[in-house]
């Protein structure tokens, strides 16, 4: 395999088209895309773990850490550079994951799901209790600069959009490489049969630990980009329904391909925004029906529509 | 099944592609269709829908229909807004601030609305305010109560609020407690554990302690939002033997707390003040004991003054919804009327056009307009925040007629309970309400 | 928040008898409510291995149907015997649970039993979304306030504190429900067969057990228990949109603490969460928000399978 293969080229080409789109597409559309791509990064975190058979119902934890790092870094530490802030969120999130990952990797199945949910809800509780951070109202993110340049209004949104596309592309390339490297293959083996992997002389726990850290890192980036785009953060980012939505999108896309979460997140954003517009009273029902439809007709996720390998074994 | 997949797969691909193409390609329908396009954002689902969202959307629909037919009395006889029919885009406020920012951008850039009226949640207001300024959309916040709205947006241009700051509710509540000579040597608090509850209690506690320094706090309970079961909290409050219980509970939580507390005699020995209590006035049906002190977050609902406009609103609402309008309905109507008044003032007699945006903003700033709650002056926060009084009264239920009413109503003028510009509510309370004009 | 030594007022509260039995009583009442809410969830998981995210919606459906029917009963015949409303409450729950459970099991779930556990979580998540709006379409978003059965029973003084008799009756109801579940599982033929299915589904099938029938029955019972919890709660609250979502995480916590699929576990989990929470409310209200997740994290950290959960043998 060459360093960048066909899929890699496709990813880069798509990113280039999306960047070019910044100057053509209407602002509302680029904004939806920004949020969807940022969300997709968190979904990537969920998918990375899902490939190893773990479903996190608390990925909002790292999403929220990434977001709050942007706000707090600006308000408390006086950091205003977007890249420094994103790096701050990344470090904070991976640091946190390094500690709780030691506990989390002992759990599987539903227990992993529930414990991750509980931890994320504890962060939610702490933030709700913190009146200086605005409790549930959260606070706004002001005056972010990009390598020393500050943009105003619409240009700032374009800057965030381009940044999001670039970061997403970089993450996608990294995840794609690791998925097809040894560690990615072992993860699938762990999902299928953990004990056999142990017999092969590998330590599933430390591999899962590594995946947990990677998931935390990309989720924090997603949170940071969301905070930059909306300019507002609140504890809802750590609430369990937010995490539930990430799992929802992960299943919508499927775990077959690294691009699937991006496609699913964009599709989800459009389904939701149009559902809210046309049936403001029953948009949840429409989401539910779409999800059921996907599970019934496309059990491998949306990507199975694109995949040429039609006879994938279940 | 296999054959089905052969059909489903291409169909799904086609549908998604088609949806994507229409989504991207569909031109944003230009707003210049001879109508005034108004975005209306309020809770249509979730726990805030029943008590706030539904009355407010009912109020909005009723008023907008009547305006479009030119049937509103008072100074609002002109059809729609400035002679243009009002066309609405309704958005559900449920789902968090991030989603609301996204939807607001859609309203502004895809639907190209002429103005937005909405927002109950304080978090949403705080998140929307800078976006409204950035996208230059006249936005009228009708209900959210956070003091931080204009503390953070110090020089508002596009953001207006026709509802009152929550600090006013609690300063008014403290004054009512003091003016009705209640003992305050043991004050208990129960609030929903989120920004609204925490801020409300902080303001009430500060104001009461300022007015009556001998006040002592007996217990502070912060159950989770939408908890519904308050057994342990009621016991803890009862054990602390309070003279006064303060709560900023709203909606289902408030009704559950009143029901469970009354069933256990909690209100027999203690006075209780509910800052949002009026929204359930007609629903409690005698389950609340007489003497419970209720507020309506301003001169709305049952506290609204009697005039042509408010009587018309009350009558039409009852005719249509078969229930008396509670305060969220009034507040929504107030926001729309404020916008209409501003737009028509800006048009200066040239009817049938959407008036220039900048002129509407200028007209709205410091505007005085007639509303369903009496005369409203936009005289705080550089002319972007309404100044109105607040009222409290005691619940009375007549078992024979099955009608609830309010007794011992006390009203405080806006100048008595509102901090002057440039001072935060907390600072103003701490300094002992300098400059308050209470008229007694 | 106070760190370090307890302030005198709180020290006094610790030794106060009234506070002590208030903690016990409140804890018991809350625990019995928690058990009612969690019982259906654990029954369904125990037999079918489905972590039912839609459980809260069944609770909501039970609450809504009971509240609306009881409300209608009181408004349409003012002179009628109010005590019949209790029969309506329970009847409503049974009917709603049966119908909804049957429709969902037969119409959807039975086609999905071969899918893995996690996918079933998502299926029920989709159900949750659909049912949430369906409830709204049927019952509207106006809250239902059906207080009559709650206030009808009056209150009793226990020491200095008054308790609502309805809440005390709720303790009885949960004992009955728990007892029935235990009896059916341990003392009847059906129970024995069910336990065989729980223990090893494949062997049970091989022995000629009609697992499909068992599954259908279990799901309907689980739904009905959820609806019953909602119906019994309805008179003490204001039934409004979103009440279902609020109880899911609570029920999950109780069930995970006790051990998924175990009735005894649900009892112990409910008591543990109920009493801890009540202690927090009386002694340290500022930590109330964390109690449930704190208990859950602690128990899982020490016993990953929950207090009564079985460790599953690892299969190669």
PDB file of N, CA and C in Angstrom, chain A residues 200-228:
ATOM      1  N   UNK A 200      -3.271 -14.892  21.194  1.00  0.00           N
ATOM      2  CA  UNK A 200      -2.260 -14.572  20.191  1.00  0.00           C
ATOM      3  C   UNK A 200      -1.109 -13.762  20.796  1.00  0.00           C
ATOM      4  N   UNK A 201      -1.234 -13.465  22.084  1.00  0.00           N
ATOM      5  CA  UNK A 201      -0.138 -12.772  22.746  1.00  0.00           C
ATOM      6  C   UNK A 201      -0.284 -11.266  22.734  1.00  0.00           C
ATOM      7  N   UNK A 202      -1.469 -10.783  22.324  1.00  0.00           N
ATOM      8  CA  UNK A 202      -1.682  -9.332  22.343  1.00  0.00           C
ATOM      9  C   UNK A 202      -2.484  -8.976  23.579  1.00  0.00           C
ATOM     10  N   UNK A 203      -2.402  -7.724  23.981  1.00  0.00           N
ATOM     11  CA  UNK A 203      -3.189  -7.297  25.124  1.00  0.00           C
ATOM     12  C   UNK A 203      -4.365  -6.458  24.652  1.00  0.00           C
ATOM     13  N   UNK A 204      -5.541  -7.051  24.603  1.00  0.00           N
ATOM     14  CA  UNK A 204      -6.710  -6.297  24.130  1.00  0.00           C
ATOM     15  C   UNK A 204      -6.915  -5.035  24.947  1.00  0.00           C
ATOM     16  N   UNK A 205      -6.634  -5.113  26.246  1.00  0.00           N
ATOM     17  CA  UNK A 205      -6.925  -3.977  27.097  1.00  0.00           C
ATOM     18  C   UNK A 205      -6.133  -2.745  26.660  1.00  0.00           C
ATOM     19  N   UNK A 206      -4.841  -2.924  26.375  1.00  0.00           N
ATOM     20  CA  UNK A 206      -4.041  -1.759  26.013  1.00  0.00           C
ATOM     21  C   UNK A 206      -4.364  -1.271  24.616  1.00  0.00           C
ATOM     22  N   UNK A 207      -4.792  -2.187  23.763  1.00  0.00           N
ATOM     23  CA  UNK A 207      -5.215  -1.739  22.434  1.00  0.00           C
ATOM     24  C   UNK A 207      -6.495  -0.907  22.555  1.00  0.00           C
ATOM     25  N   UNK A 208      -7.409  -1.391  23.396  1.00  0.00           N
ATOM     26  CA  UNK A 208      -8.638  -0.624  23.610  1.00  0.00           C
ATOM     27  C   UNK A 208      -8.320   0.724  24.258  1.00  0.00           C
ATOM     28  N   UNK A 209      -7.319   0.711  25.129  1.00  0.00           N
ATOM     29  CA  UNK A 209      -6.914   1.951  25.785  1.00  0.00           C
ATOM     30  C   UNK A 209      -6.440   2.964  24.737  1.00  0.00           C
ATOM     31  N   UNK A 210      -5.624   2.479  23.819  1.00  0.00           N
ATOM     32  CA  UNK A 210      -5.140   3.371  22.759  1.00  0.00           C
ATOM     33  C   UNK A 210      -6.307   3.917  21.948  1.00  0.00           C
ATOM     34  N   UNK A 211      -7.268   3.041  21.631  1.00  0.00           N
ATOM     35  CA  UNK A 211      -8.430   3.480  20.858  1.00  0.00           C
ATOM     36  C   UNK A 211      -9.242   4.510  21.636  1.00  0.00           C
ATOM     37  N   UNK A 212      -9.311   4.286  22.950  1.00  0.00           N
ATOM     38  CA  UNK A 212     -10.063   5.198  23.810  1.00  0.00           C
ATOM     39  C   UNK A 212      -9.440   6.595  23.749  1.00  0.00           C
ATOM     40  N   UNK A 213      -8.103   6.645  23.780  1.00  0.00           N
ATOM     41  CA  UNK A 213      -7.423   7.939  23.718  1.00  0.00           C
ATOM     42  C   UNK A 213      -7.650   8.609  22.358  1.00  0.00           C
ATOM     43  N   UNK A 214      -7.558   7.815  21.298  1.00  0.00           N
ATOM     44  CA  UNK A 214      -7.785   8.378  19.961  1.00  0.00           C
ATOM     45  C   UNK A 214      -9.200   8.946  19.876  1.00  0.00           C
ATOM     46  N   UNK A 215     -10.167   8.177  20.399  1.00  0.00           N
ATOM     47  CA  UNK A 215     -11.558   8.625  20.359  1.00  0.00           C
ATOM     48  C   UNK A 215     -11.714   9.934  21.123  1.00  0.00           C
ATOM     49  N   UNK A 216     -11.067  10.015  22.291  1.00  0.00           N
ATOM     50  CA  UNK A 216     -11.149  11.236  23.097  1.00  0.00           C
ATOM     51  C   UNK A 216     -10.560  12.417  22.322  1.00  0.00           C
ATOM     52  N   UNK A 217      -9.454  12.168  21.637  1.00  0.00           N
ATOM     53  CA  UNK A 217      -8.788  13.248  20.913  1.00  0.00           C
ATOM     54  C   UNK A 217      -9.672  13.805  19.803  1.00  0.00           C
ATOM     55  N   UNK A 218     -10.206  12.926  18.939  1.00  0.00           N
ATOM     56  CA  UNK A 218     -11.021  13.450  17.828  1.00  0.00           C
ATOM     57  C   UNK A 218     -12.310  14.083  18.348  1.00  0.00           C
ATOM     58  N   UNK A 219     -12.873  13.528  19.444  1.00  0.00           N
ATOM     59  CA  UNK A 219     -14.101  14.106  19.991  1.00  0.00           C
ATOM     60  C   UNK A 219     -13.843  15.511  20.514  1.00  0.00           C
ATOM     61  N   UNK A 220     -12.683  15.700  21.145  1.00  0.00           N
ATOM     62  CA  UNK A 220     -12.363  17.031  21.664  1.00  0.00           C
ATOM     63  C   UNK A 220     -12.232  18.029  20.515  1.00  0.00           C
ATOM     64  N   UNK A 221     -11.633  17.578  19.412  1.00  0.00           N
ATOM     65  CA  UNK A 221     -11.539  18.472  18.248  1.00  0.00           C
ATOM     66  C   UNK A 221     -12.935  18.851  17.771  1.00  0.00           C
ATOM     67  N   UNK A 222     -13.818  17.850  17.718  1.00  0.00           N
ATOM     68  CA  UNK A 222     -15.195  18.111  17.305  1.00  0.00           C
ATOM     69  C   UNK A 222     -15.855  19.134  18.210  1.00  0.00           C
ATOM     70  N   UNK A 223     -15.677  18.955  19.521  1.00  0.00           N
ATOM     71  CA  UNK A 223     -16.258  19.887  20.487  1.00  0.00           C
ATOM     72  C   UNK A 223     -15.698  21.288  20.312  1.00  0.00           C
ATOM     73  N   UNK A 224     -14.388  21.361  20.118  1.00  0.00           N
ATOM     74  CA  UNK A 224     -13.743  22.659  19.954  1.00  0.00           C
ATOM     75  C   UNK A 224     -14.257  23.378  18.726  1.00  0.00           C
ATOM     76  N   UNK A 225     -14.349  22.649  17.620  1.00  0.00           N
ATOM     77  CA  UNK A 225     -14.823  23.273  16.382  1.00  0.00           C
ATOM     78  C   UNK A 225     -16.278  23.712  16.508  1.00  0.00           C
ATOM     79  N   UNK A 226     -17.091  22.891  17.199  1.00  0.00           N
ATOM     80  CA  UNK A 226     -18.490  23.279  17.409  1.00  0.00           C
ATOM     81  C   UNK A 226     -18.560  24.580  18.203  1.00  0.00           C
ATOM     82  N   UNK A 227     -17.734  24.666  19.242  1.00  0.00           N
ATOM     83  CA  UNK A 227     -17.738  25.882  20.061  1.00  0.00           C
ATOM     84  C   UNK A 227     -17.307  27.091  19.234  1.00  0.00           C
ATOM     85  N   UNK A 228     -16.285  26.910  18.387  1.00  0.00           N
ATOM     86  CA  UNK A 228     -15.835  28.024  17.547  1.00  0.00           C
ATOM     87  C   UNK A 228     -16.937  28.449  16.587  1.00  0.00           C
TER      88      UNK A 228
END
